[in-house]
Amino acid sequence: MRILIAEDDQILADGLLRSLRSAGYAVDHVGNGSEADAALAAHEFDMLILDLGLPKLHGLEVLKKLRARGSSVPVLILTAADSIEQRVKGLDLGADDYMAKPFSLQELEARVRALTRRGLGSASALIKHGPLTFDATGRVAYINEQMIDLSARELSLLEVLLQRAGRLVSKDQLVERLCEWGEEVSNNAIEVYIHRLRKKIEQGPIRIATVRGLGYCLEKIAAA
C-alpha cells in the first residue's frame, strides 16, 4: 500500500512519515502543490493525504487536477481548524474525508485504513482468499486461522496480491506499489520476496503462479 503525503510543514510531515511507515505503508512526501501534481500524474498511489494550504499550487487545485485526470484514488484532506469553507470545497471537488489540524496520529491511521478499504470496495479490514486471511488493521496474515510469520515486506507483497487475487500483477506494478522514492528494488529482488512468500503461504489450495515471466497471480487451485 503506497501513500503520498503533500504537506509543507516538515515537522508534521516527518511525524506522518514515521507513523505510517511503522504501520507498514510505503510513504512518499512532497512539500508543495506543483510537486504533488507531478507525482500524482507520474506514479500510482493507493491514497493521498493532502494539505490544502500548499505553496506553488493550492491543495484544492491539486485535487481538481487529480479528479480531472479520472483518478479515483482516496483523498484525505488536512485543513486548519477554522477553514470550514475550504473543507466543504474539498469534499465537493471529490475528497473522501478531512481532518482539522491539530489531530491525533492514531485517528489519522484509522481514517487511512478506512479510506483504503473504501478504495478497494470493502467495508472490512479483512481480505480473504480461500483459507488465507489478511488483517489490514493488525498487519497480520493467517492460513486456516493460524498466524503466518511474515516480514513487513512480505506482508505488503501479500496485501497487493490479495487485493488483485486472480489477476496478473506485473513486477513493475509490485515495485511501484511497494517501494518509496529512492529505494533501489530490482525485479530480481521482487523474485526473491515472492520465493520467500511462496514457502510460507503455499499450503493447500493457495499458490502464487508465475505468468509467462511477466508477473504473478495469487490463485486457488481447484480440487481434483
Short mmCIF file of C-alpha atoms in Angstrom, two decimals:
data_model
loop_
_atom_site.label_atom_id
_atom_site.label_comp_id
_atom_site.label_asym_id
_atom_site.label_seq_id
_atom_site.Cartn_x
_atom_site.Cartn_y
_atom_site.Cartn_z
CA MET A 1 0.00 0.00 0.00
CA ARG A 2 1.58 3.26 -1.18
CA ILE A 3 0.63 6.68 0.16
CA LEU A 4 1.61 10.19 -0.95
CA ILE A 5 1.73 12.95 1.66
CA ALA A 6 1.51 16.51 0.31
CA GLU A 7 2.36 18.72 3.29
CA ASP A 8 4.62 21.78 3.54
CA ASP A 9 5.06 21.64 7.33
CA GLN A 10 8.20 19.48 7.57
CA ILE A 11 7.74 18.68 11.27
CA LEU A 12 4.19 17.44 10.68
CA ALA A 13 5.26 15.58 7.55
CA ASP A 14 8.06 13.82 9.44
CA GLY A 15 5.59 12.69 12.10
CA LEU A 16 3.19 11.36 9.48
CA LEU A 17 6.01 9.56 7.67
CA ARG A 18 7.22 7.83 10.85
CA SER A 19 3.71 6.86 11.92
CA LEU A 20 2.57 5.45 8.59
CA ARG A 21 5.84 3.69 7.78
CA SER A 22 5.78 1.99 11.19
CA ALA A 23 2.26 0.82 10.30
CA GLY A 24 3.66 -0.93 7.23
CA TYR A 25 2.87 1.55 4.44
CA ALA A 26 5.24 2.74 1.72
CA VAL A 27 5.07 6.54 2.01
CA ASP A 28 6.41 9.37 -0.15
CA HIS A 29 6.37 13.08 0.67
CA VAL A 30 6.24 16.31 -1.32
CA GLY A 31 6.28 19.82 0.10
CA ASN A 32 4.34 21.87 -2.45
CA GLY A 33 1.38 21.60 -4.78
CA SER A 34 3.34 21.55 -8.04
CA GLU A 35 5.38 18.56 -6.83
CA ALA A 36 2.20 16.84 -5.65
CA ASP A 37 0.52 17.29 -9.03
CA ALA A 38 3.59 15.99 -10.88
CA ALA A 39 3.93 12.96 -8.59
CA LEU A 40 0.25 12.05 -8.93
CA ALA A 41 0.44 12.31 -12.71
CA ALA A 42 3.56 10.14 -12.93
CA HIS A 43 3.01 7.47 -10.27
CA GLU A 44 0.24 5.26 -8.91
CA PHE A 45 -0.70 5.70 -5.26
CA ASP A 46 -3.29 3.97 -3.12
CA MET A 47 -4.06 7.13 -1.15
CA LEU A 48 -3.29 10.86 -0.99
CA ILE A 49 -3.02 12.85 2.25
CA LEU A 50 -3.39 16.43 1.05
CA ASP A 51 -2.78 19.66 2.93
CA LEU A 52 -4.88 22.41 1.37
CA GLY A 53 -2.52 25.28 2.22
CA LEU A 54 0.30 24.19 -0.08
CA PRO A 55 2.69 26.67 -1.75
CA LYS A 56 3.05 26.96 -5.56
CA LEU A 57 -0.28 25.19 -6.22
CA HIS A 58 -3.15 25.22 -3.74
CA GLY A 59 -4.35 21.86 -2.45
CA LEU A 60 -7.79 22.41 -3.98
CA GLU A 61 -6.16 22.85 -7.40
CA VAL A 62 -4.15 19.65 -6.89
CA LEU A 63 -7.38 17.83 -6.07
CA LYS A 64 -9.22 19.36 -9.03
CA LYS A 65 -6.49 18.32 -11.47
CA LEU A 66 -6.33 14.83 -9.94
CA ARG A 67 -10.05 14.22 -10.43
CA ALA A 68 -9.95 15.79 -13.92
CA ARG A 69 -7.49 13.03 -14.90
CA GLY A 70 -10.13 10.49 -13.90
CA SER A 71 -8.30 9.25 -10.81
CA SER A 72 -10.43 7.79 -8.03
CA VAL A 73 -7.57 7.46 -5.52
CA PRO A 74 -8.90 8.15 -1.99
CA VAL A 75 -8.01 11.62 -0.72
CA LEU A 76 -7.81 12.71 2.92
CA ILE A 77 -7.51 16.49 3.19
CA LEU A 78 -5.80 18.30 6.06
CA THR A 79 -7.07 21.77 6.93
CA ALA A 80 -6.79 24.43 9.58
CA ALA A 81 -9.44 24.07 12.26
CA ASP A 82 -11.29 27.23 11.16
CA SER A 83 -11.34 26.59 7.39
CA ILE A 84 -14.85 25.15 7.09
CA GLU A 85 -15.40 26.73 3.66
CA GLN A 86 -12.28 25.06 2.26
CA ARG A 87 -13.30 21.72 3.74
CA VAL A 88 -16.66 21.97 2.01
CA LYS A 89 -14.99 22.89 -1.29
CA GLY A 90 -12.60 19.96 -0.93
CA LEU A 91 -15.40 17.48 -0.35
CA ASP A 92 -17.36 18.94 -3.28
CA LEU A 93 -14.31 18.56 -5.53
CA GLY A 94 -14.03 14.87 -4.70
CA ALA A 95 -12.12 14.50 -1.43
CA ASP A 96 -13.20 11.47 0.59
CA ASP A 97 -12.55 12.72 4.12
CA TYR A 98 -10.90 15.54 6.04
CA MET A 99 -9.12 16.17 9.33
CA ALA A 100 -8.70 19.53 11.02
CA LYS A 101 -5.29 20.38 12.48
CA PRO A 102 -4.15 19.57 15.09
CA PHE A 103 -5.17 15.92 15.04
CA SER A 104 -4.32 12.59 16.64
CA LEU A 105 -1.96 10.34 14.67
CA GLN A 106 -3.92 7.35 15.98
CA GLU A 107 -7.12 8.76 14.47
CA LEU A 108 -5.35 9.57 11.21
CA GLU A 109 -4.12 5.97 10.93
CA ALA A 110 -7.68 4.74 11.50
CA ARG A 111 -9.02 7.05 8.78
CA VAL A 112 -6.26 5.88 6.41
CA ARG A 113 -7.30 2.26 7.00
CA ALA A 114 -10.97 3.12 6.43
CA LEU A 115 -10.27 5.04 3.21
CA THR A 116 -8.00 2.38 1.75
CA ARG A 117 -10.69 -0.24 2.44
CA ARG A 118 -13.25 2.00 0.76
CA GLY A 119 -10.92 2.41 -2.21
CA LEU A 120 -10.90 -1.37 -2.57
CA GLY A 121 -14.68 -1.56 -2.29
CA SER A 122 -14.64 -3.29 1.09
CA ALA A 123 -16.07 -2.30 4.46
CA SER A 124 -13.99 -4.90 6.29
CA ALA A 125 -10.36 -4.76 7.37
CA LEU A 126 -10.07 -8.45 6.49
CA ILE A 127 -9.11 -9.57 2.99
CA LYS A 128 -9.83 -13.26 2.40
CA HIS A 129 -8.87 -15.68 -0.34
CA GLY A 130 -9.69 -19.30 0.41
CA PRO A 131 -8.01 -20.27 3.71
CA LEU A 132 -5.79 -17.17 3.53
CA THR A 133 -6.76 -14.04 5.51
CA PHE A 134 -5.00 -10.68 5.77
CA ASP A 135 -5.90 -8.29 8.59
CA ALA A 136 -5.15 -4.79 7.30
CA THR A 137 -5.61 -3.26 10.75
CA GLY A 138 -3.28 -5.54 12.68
CA ARG A 139 -0.98 -6.11 9.67
CA VAL A 140 -1.01 -9.88 10.17
CA ALA A 141 -1.89 -12.83 7.94
CA TYR A 142 -3.41 -16.22 8.70
CA ILE A 143 -3.83 -19.56 6.96
CA ASN A 144 -6.67 -21.62 8.39
CA GLU A 145 -6.69 -19.19 11.35
CA GLN A 146 -3.02 -19.88 12.13
CA MET A 147 -0.86 -16.75 12.05
CA ILE A 148 1.97 -16.76 9.48
CA ASP A 149 5.36 -15.27 10.38
CA LEU A 150 5.93 -12.69 7.62
CA SER A 151 8.34 -9.77 7.34
CA ALA A 152 6.98 -6.28 6.71
CA ARG A 153 7.93 -6.51 3.02
CA GLU A 154 6.31 -9.95 2.68
CA LEU A 155 3.12 -8.63 4.30
CA SER A 156 2.98 -5.71 1.90
CA LEU A 157 3.58 -8.01 -1.05
CA LEU A 158 0.84 -10.37 0.10
CA GLU A 159 -1.56 -7.45 0.54
CA VAL A 160 -1.02 -6.30 -3.05
CA LEU A 161 -1.51 -9.82 -4.41
CA LEU A 162 -4.66 -10.34 -2.32
CA GLN A 163 -6.15 -7.07 -3.50
CA ARG A 164 -5.77 -8.33 -7.05
CA ALA A 165 -6.37 -12.04 -6.43
CA GLY A 166 -6.99 -13.91 -9.68
CA ARG A 167 -5.39 -11.16 -11.78
CA LEU A 168 -1.90 -10.65 -13.14
CA VAL A 169 0.29 -8.28 -11.15
CA SER A 170 3.45 -7.33 -13.06
CA LYS A 171 6.85 -6.96 -11.43
CA ASP A 172 6.83 -3.27 -12.31
CA GLN A 173 3.46 -2.85 -10.58
CA LEU A 174 4.82 -4.55 -7.47
CA VAL A 175 7.85 -2.24 -7.41
CA GLU A 176 5.54 0.78 -7.87
CA ARG A 177 3.22 -0.31 -5.05
CA LEU A 178 5.83 -1.46 -2.54
CA CYS A 179 8.70 0.98 -2.90
CA GLU A 180 9.22 4.58 -1.91
CA TRP A 181 11.26 7.07 -3.93
CA GLY A 182 14.95 6.42 -3.56
CA GLU A 183 14.52 2.73 -2.76
CA GLU A 184 16.59 0.56 -5.05
CA VAL A 185 14.45 -2.56 -5.52
CA SER A 186 15.04 -4.55 -8.69
CA ASN A 187 12.86 -7.12 -10.40
CA ASN A 188 15.32 -9.73 -9.12
CA ALA A 189 14.63 -8.59 -5.55
CA ILE A 190 10.88 -8.96 -6.19
CA GLU A 191 11.55 -12.55 -7.30
CA VAL A 192 13.36 -13.21 -4.00
CA TYR A 193 10.44 -11.81 -1.98
CA ILE A 194 7.99 -13.91 -4.00
CA HIS A 195 10.09 -17.03 -3.38
CA ARG A 196 10.11 -16.41 0.39
CA LEU A 197 6.39 -15.70 0.45
CA ARG A 198 5.61 -18.86 -1.53
CA LYS A 199 7.41 -21.02 1.02
CA LYS A 200 5.22 -19.59 3.79
CA ILE A 201 1.75 -19.49 2.22
CA GLU A 202 1.57 -22.18 -0.46
CA GLN A 203 -0.34 -24.66 1.64
CA GLY A 204 -3.41 -26.47 0.41
CA PRO A 205 -5.24 -24.73 -2.44
CA ILE A 206 -3.32 -21.42 -2.43
CA ARG A 207 -0.45 -20.67 -4.81
CA ILE A 208 1.37 -17.73 -6.41
CA ALA A 209 1.55 -18.52 -10.11
CA THR A 210 4.23 -17.02 -12.35
CA VAL A 211 2.52 -15.80 -15.53
CA ARG A 212 4.74 -16.06 -18.64
CA GLY A 213 7.58 -14.35 -16.82
CA LEU A 214 5.56 -11.11 -16.80
CA GLY A 215 4.36 -11.17 -13.21
CA TYR A 216 2.40 -13.10 -10.64
CA CYS A 217 -1.14 -14.15 -9.81
CA LEU A 218 -2.49 -15.32 -6.48
CA GLU A 219 -4.93 -18.10 -7.16
CA LYS A 220 -6.81 -21.00 -5.65
CA ILE A 221 -6.17 -24.46 -7.08
CA ALA A 222 -9.37 -26.34 -7.90
CA ALA A 223 -9.82 -29.62 -6.04
CA ALA A 224 -9.10 -32.70 -8.13
#
